[in-house]
Short mmCIF file of N, CA, C and O in Angstrom, two decimals:
data_model
loop_
_atom_site.label_atom_id
_atom_site.label_comp_id
_atom_site.label_asym_id
_atom_site.label_seq_id
_atom_site.Cartn_x
_atom_site.Cartn_y
_atom_site.Cartn_z
N MET Y 1 0.84 -1.18 0.00
CA MET Y 1 0.00 0.00 0.00
C MET Y 1 0.88 1.25 0.00
O MET Y 1 1.86 1.32 0.70
N SER Y 2 0.50 2.24 -0.76
CA SER Y 2 1.26 3.46 -0.90
C SER Y 2 0.84 4.51 0.13
O SER Y 2 -0.30 4.57 0.55
N ASP Y 3 1.79 5.36 0.50
CA ASP Y 3 1.50 6.48 1.41
C ASP Y 3 1.00 7.70 0.66
O ASP Y 3 0.74 8.73 1.26
N LYS Y 4 0.88 7.60 -0.65
CA LYS Y 4 0.45 8.73 -1.46
C LYS Y 4 -1.05 8.97 -1.28
O LYS Y 4 -1.82 8.03 -1.14
N ILE Y 5 -1.41 10.26 -1.28
CA ILE Y 5 -2.83 10.62 -1.27
C ILE Y 5 -3.07 11.62 -2.40
O ILE Y 5 -2.13 12.27 -2.88
N ALA Y 6 -4.29 11.75 -2.80
CA ALA Y 6 -4.64 12.68 -3.87
C ALA Y 6 -4.34 14.12 -3.43
O ALA Y 6 -4.48 14.46 -2.25
N ILE Y 7 -3.94 14.93 -4.38
CA ILE Y 7 -3.62 16.33 -4.09
C ILE Y 7 -4.81 17.02 -3.44
O ILE Y 7 -4.66 17.78 -2.48
N ARG Y 8 -6.02 16.76 -3.92
CA ARG Y 8 -7.19 17.43 -3.36
C ARG Y 8 -7.44 17.01 -1.91
O ARG Y 8 -7.86 17.82 -1.10
N ASP Y 9 -7.14 15.77 -1.57
CA ASP Y 9 -7.26 15.33 -0.18
C ASP Y 9 -6.22 16.03 0.70
O ASP Y 9 -6.53 16.46 1.81
N ALA Y 10 -5.00 16.15 0.17
CA ALA Y 10 -3.94 16.84 0.91
C ALA Y 10 -4.31 18.30 1.11
O ALA Y 10 -4.10 18.87 2.20
N TYR Y 11 -4.88 18.92 0.08
CA TYR Y 11 -5.29 20.33 0.18
C TYR Y 11 -6.36 20.50 1.26
O TYR Y 11 -6.25 21.39 2.11
N GLY Y 12 -7.37 19.66 1.24
CA GLY Y 12 -8.43 19.75 2.24
C GLY Y 12 -7.92 19.58 3.65
O GLY Y 12 -8.30 20.32 4.57
N GLN Y 13 -7.04 18.61 3.83
CA GLN Y 13 -6.48 18.37 5.16
C GLN Y 13 -5.59 19.53 5.61
O GLN Y 13 -5.64 19.95 6.77
N ALA Y 14 -4.78 20.05 4.69
CA ALA Y 14 -3.90 21.16 5.03
C ALA Y 14 -4.70 22.42 5.33
O ALA Y 14 -4.37 23.16 6.28
N LEU Y 15 -5.74 22.67 4.57
CA LEU Y 15 -6.59 23.84 4.80
C LEU Y 15 -7.24 23.76 6.18
O LEU Y 15 -7.25 24.74 6.94
N LYS Y 16 -7.74 22.60 6.53
CA LYS Y 16 -8.35 22.40 7.85
C LYS Y 16 -7.31 22.62 8.96
O LYS Y 16 -7.59 23.27 9.97
N ALA Y 17 -6.10 22.11 8.76
CA ALA Y 17 -5.03 22.29 9.75
C ALA Y 17 -4.66 23.76 9.90
O ALA Y 17 -4.48 24.25 11.02
N LEU Y 18 -4.57 24.48 8.80
CA LEU Y 18 -4.26 25.91 8.86
C LEU Y 18 -5.34 26.67 9.62
O LEU Y 18 -5.05 27.58 10.39
N GLY Y 19 -6.59 26.29 9.39
CA GLY Y 19 -7.70 26.93 10.09
C GLY Y 19 -7.61 26.74 11.59
O GLY Y 19 -8.02 27.61 12.36
N GLY Y 20 -7.08 25.61 12.02
CA GLY Y 20 -6.91 25.35 13.44
C GLY Y 20 -5.78 26.15 14.06
O GLY Y 20 -5.79 26.45 15.25
N ARG Y 21 -4.81 26.51 13.25
CA ARG Y 21 -3.65 27.25 13.74
C ARG Y 21 -3.85 28.76 13.73
O ARG Y 21 -3.17 29.49 14.46
N ASN Y 22 -4.74 29.23 12.84
CA ASN Y 22 -4.88 30.68 12.68
C ASN Y 22 -6.34 31.02 12.40
O ASN Y 22 -6.89 30.64 11.37
N ARG Y 23 -6.97 31.75 13.32
CA ARG Y 23 -8.38 32.11 13.18
C ARG Y 23 -8.63 33.13 12.08
O ARG Y 23 -9.76 33.42 11.74
N LYS Y 24 -7.58 33.69 11.51
CA LYS Y 24 -7.73 34.64 10.41
C LYS Y 24 -7.87 33.95 9.05
O LYS Y 24 -8.21 34.58 8.06
N VAL Y 25 -7.59 32.66 9.00
CA VAL Y 25 -7.72 31.90 7.75
C VAL Y 25 -9.21 31.68 7.46
O VAL Y 25 -9.96 31.24 8.32
N VAL Y 26 -9.62 32.03 6.24
CA VAL Y 26 -10.98 31.80 5.78
C VAL Y 26 -10.90 31.05 4.46
O VAL Y 26 -9.91 31.16 3.73
N ALA Y 27 -11.92 30.27 4.15
CA ALA Y 27 -11.94 29.51 2.90
C ALA Y 27 -13.11 29.98 2.04
O ALA Y 27 -14.22 30.13 2.53
N LEU Y 28 -12.84 30.21 0.78
CA LEU Y 28 -13.86 30.57 -0.20
C LEU Y 28 -13.84 29.53 -1.30
O LEU Y 28 -12.76 29.06 -1.70
N GLU Y 29 -15.00 29.19 -1.81
CA GLU Y 29 -15.06 28.23 -2.91
C GLU Y 29 -16.28 28.49 -3.77
O GLU Y 29 -17.23 29.12 -3.34
N ALA Y 30 -16.20 28.02 -5.00
CA ALA Y 30 -17.24 28.27 -6.00
C ALA Y 30 -17.92 26.96 -6.40
O ALA Y 30 -17.76 26.49 -7.52
N ASP Y 31 -18.66 26.39 -5.47
CA ASP Y 31 -19.41 25.15 -5.71
C ASP Y 31 -18.55 23.94 -6.06
O ASP Y 31 -19.01 23.03 -6.74
N VAL Y 32 -17.30 23.93 -5.62
CA VAL Y 32 -16.44 22.78 -5.89
C VAL Y 32 -15.81 22.24 -4.60
O VAL Y 32 -14.79 21.55 -4.64
N GLY Y 33 -16.41 22.55 -3.48
CA GLY Y 33 -15.86 22.13 -2.18
C GLY Y 33 -15.75 20.64 -2.03
O GLY Y 33 -14.85 20.14 -1.35
N GLY Y 34 -16.66 19.90 -2.65
CA GLY Y 34 -16.58 18.45 -2.60
C GLY Y 34 -15.39 17.93 -3.38
O GLY Y 34 -14.71 17.00 -2.95
N SER Y 35 -15.11 18.57 -4.49
CA SER Y 35 -13.97 18.15 -5.32
C SER Y 35 -12.64 18.57 -4.72
O SER Y 35 -11.67 17.82 -4.76
N THR Y 36 -12.58 19.79 -4.19
CA THR Y 36 -11.32 20.29 -3.64
C THR Y 36 -11.11 19.89 -2.19
O THR Y 36 -10.05 20.12 -1.64
N LYS Y 37 -12.15 19.32 -1.59
CA LYS Y 37 -12.14 18.90 -0.19
C LYS Y 37 -12.06 20.07 0.79
O LYS Y 37 -11.76 19.91 1.96
N SER Y 38 -12.37 21.27 0.31
CA SER Y 38 -12.43 22.41 1.23
C SER Y 38 -13.62 22.27 2.18
O SER Y 38 -13.68 22.97 3.20
N VAL Y 39 -14.52 21.36 1.89
CA VAL Y 39 -15.65 21.11 2.80
C VAL Y 39 -15.16 20.61 4.16
O VAL Y 39 -15.84 20.79 5.15
N LEU Y 40 -13.98 20.02 4.20
CA LEU Y 40 -13.40 19.60 5.49
C LEU Y 40 -13.20 20.82 6.39
O LEU Y 40 -13.49 20.77 7.58
N PHE Y 41 -12.74 21.90 5.81
CA PHE Y 41 -12.58 23.16 6.53
C PHE Y 41 -13.96 23.68 6.93
O PHE Y 41 -14.16 24.11 8.07
N GLY Y 42 -14.90 23.65 6.00
CA GLY Y 42 -16.23 24.16 6.25
C GLY Y 42 -16.97 23.44 7.36
O GLY Y 42 -17.70 24.06 8.13
N LYS Y 43 -16.77 22.14 7.47
CA LYS Y 43 -17.42 21.38 8.54
C LYS Y 43 -16.83 21.73 9.90
O LYS Y 43 -17.54 21.76 10.90
N GLU Y 44 -15.55 22.01 9.93
CA GLU Y 44 -14.86 22.33 11.18
C GLU Y 44 -15.04 23.80 11.58
O GLU Y 44 -15.15 24.12 12.75
N TYR Y 45 -15.06 24.69 10.57
CA TYR Y 45 -15.13 26.13 10.82
C TYR Y 45 -16.20 26.77 9.94
O TYR Y 45 -15.89 27.54 9.04
N PRO Y 46 -17.46 26.47 10.17
CA PRO Y 46 -18.51 26.96 9.28
C PRO Y 46 -18.63 28.48 9.23
O PRO Y 46 -19.07 29.04 8.22
N ASP Y 47 -18.22 29.16 10.28
CA ASP Y 47 -18.30 30.62 10.30
C ASP Y 47 -17.21 31.29 9.47
O ASP Y 47 -17.27 32.49 9.21
N ARG Y 48 -16.24 30.50 9.00
CA ARG Y 48 -15.15 31.04 8.18
C ARG Y 48 -15.10 30.38 6.80
O ARG Y 48 -14.08 30.42 6.13
N TYR Y 49 -16.20 29.81 6.39
CA TYR Y 49 -16.27 29.07 5.12
C TYR Y 49 -17.36 29.69 4.26
O TYR Y 49 -18.51 29.81 4.69
N PHE Y 50 -17.02 30.09 3.05
CA PHE Y 50 -17.95 30.77 2.17
C PHE Y 50 -18.03 30.08 0.82
O PHE Y 50 -17.06 30.04 0.08
N ASN Y 51 -19.20 29.57 0.49
CA ASN Y 51 -19.47 28.99 -0.82
C ASN Y 51 -20.23 30.05 -1.60
O ASN Y 51 -21.38 30.35 -1.31
N VAL Y 52 -19.59 30.62 -2.61
CA VAL Y 52 -20.19 31.72 -3.37
C VAL Y 52 -20.97 31.23 -4.59
O VAL Y 52 -21.45 32.05 -5.36
N GLY Y 53 -21.07 29.92 -4.75
CA GLY Y 53 -21.74 29.41 -5.94
C GLY Y 53 -20.86 29.61 -7.17
O GLY Y 53 -19.66 29.81 -7.06
N ILE Y 54 -21.49 29.56 -8.32
CA ILE Y 54 -20.70 29.69 -9.55
C ILE Y 54 -20.53 31.17 -9.90
O ILE Y 54 -21.06 31.68 -10.88
N SER Y 55 -19.82 31.84 -9.04
CA SER Y 55 -19.61 33.28 -9.18
C SER Y 55 -18.16 33.61 -8.80
O SER Y 55 -17.89 34.25 -7.79
N GLU Y 56 -17.25 33.16 -9.63
CA GLU Y 56 -15.84 33.29 -9.32
C GLU Y 56 -15.38 34.73 -9.19
O GLU Y 56 -14.55 35.05 -8.34
N LEU Y 57 -15.91 35.62 -10.02
CA LEU Y 57 -15.51 37.02 -9.93
C LEU Y 57 -15.90 37.60 -8.58
O LEU Y 57 -15.13 38.33 -7.95
N ASN Y 58 -17.09 37.28 -8.10
CA ASN Y 58 -17.50 37.75 -6.77
C ASN Y 58 -16.60 37.15 -5.70
O ASN Y 58 -16.30 37.81 -4.70
N MET Y 59 -16.17 35.91 -5.89
CA MET Y 59 -15.29 35.27 -4.91
C MET Y 59 -13.96 36.01 -4.83
O MET Y 59 -13.43 36.23 -3.74
N VAL Y 60 -13.43 36.42 -5.97
CA VAL Y 60 -12.18 37.18 -5.98
C VAL Y 60 -12.36 38.50 -5.26
O VAL Y 60 -11.51 38.91 -4.45
N ASN Y 61 -13.48 39.18 -5.50
CA ASN Y 61 -13.75 40.45 -4.82
C ASN Y 61 -13.91 40.24 -3.32
O ASN Y 61 -13.45 41.06 -2.52
N MET Y 62 -14.59 39.17 -2.93
CA MET Y 62 -14.74 38.86 -1.50
C MET Y 62 -13.38 38.60 -0.86
O MET Y 62 -13.11 39.07 0.25
N ALA Y 63 -12.53 37.87 -1.55
CA ALA Y 63 -11.20 37.57 -1.03
C ALA Y 63 -10.40 38.86 -0.83
O ALA Y 63 -9.71 39.02 0.18
N ALA Y 64 -10.51 39.78 -1.78
CA ALA Y 64 -9.81 41.06 -1.65
C ALA Y 64 -10.31 41.83 -0.44
O ALA Y 64 -9.52 42.37 0.35
N GLY Y 65 -11.62 41.90 -0.26
CA GLY Y 65 -12.20 42.61 0.87
C GLY Y 65 -11.82 41.97 2.19
O GLY Y 65 -11.47 42.66 3.16
N LEU Y 66 -11.88 40.64 2.26
CA LEU Y 66 -11.51 39.94 3.49
C LEU Y 66 -10.04 40.18 3.82
O LEU Y 66 -9.66 40.38 4.98
N SER Y 67 -9.22 40.18 2.79
CA SER Y 67 -7.78 40.44 2.97
C SER Y 67 -7.54 41.84 3.52
O SER Y 67 -6.72 42.02 4.43
N LEU Y 68 -8.26 42.83 2.99
CA LEU Y 68 -8.12 44.19 3.49
C LEU Y 68 -8.51 44.31 4.96
O LEU Y 68 -8.00 45.17 5.67
N GLU Y 69 -9.38 43.42 5.41
CA GLU Y 69 -9.82 43.43 6.81
C GLU Y 69 -8.95 42.56 7.71
O GLU Y 69 -9.25 42.35 8.88
N GLY Y 70 -7.85 42.03 7.15
CA GLY Y 70 -6.90 41.28 7.96
C GLY Y 70 -7.06 39.77 7.94
O GLY Y 70 -6.35 39.06 8.64
N PHE Y 71 -7.99 39.27 7.14
CA PHE Y 71 -8.17 37.83 7.03
C PHE Y 71 -7.23 37.25 5.98
O PHE Y 71 -6.65 37.98 5.18
N ILE Y 72 -7.08 35.94 5.99
CA ILE Y 72 -6.21 35.25 5.04
C ILE Y 72 -7.09 34.33 4.20
O ILE Y 72 -7.37 33.18 4.59
N PRO Y 73 -7.58 34.82 3.06
CA PRO Y 73 -8.44 33.98 2.21
C PRO Y 73 -7.65 32.90 1.50
O PRO Y 73 -6.56 33.13 1.01
N MET Y 74 -8.23 31.71 1.47
CA MET Y 74 -7.60 30.57 0.80
C MET Y 74 -8.57 30.05 -0.24
O MET Y 74 -9.73 30.08 -0.08
#
């Protein structure tokens, strides 16, 4: 058996771990949380998880605004 895991699984796990280390980390996604595994972060930190639907431009604008307020959008 290999120790390798899918990149998306590693991303989801790392994002969740970062959220535990820093309350300024927020996650934004555009209806692909199941694929990117960012839902792991969302289940653990629902108040810092934003699913903007299929509106990527709005997600970029939200990330910019959150960043200006001191958050770390991922």
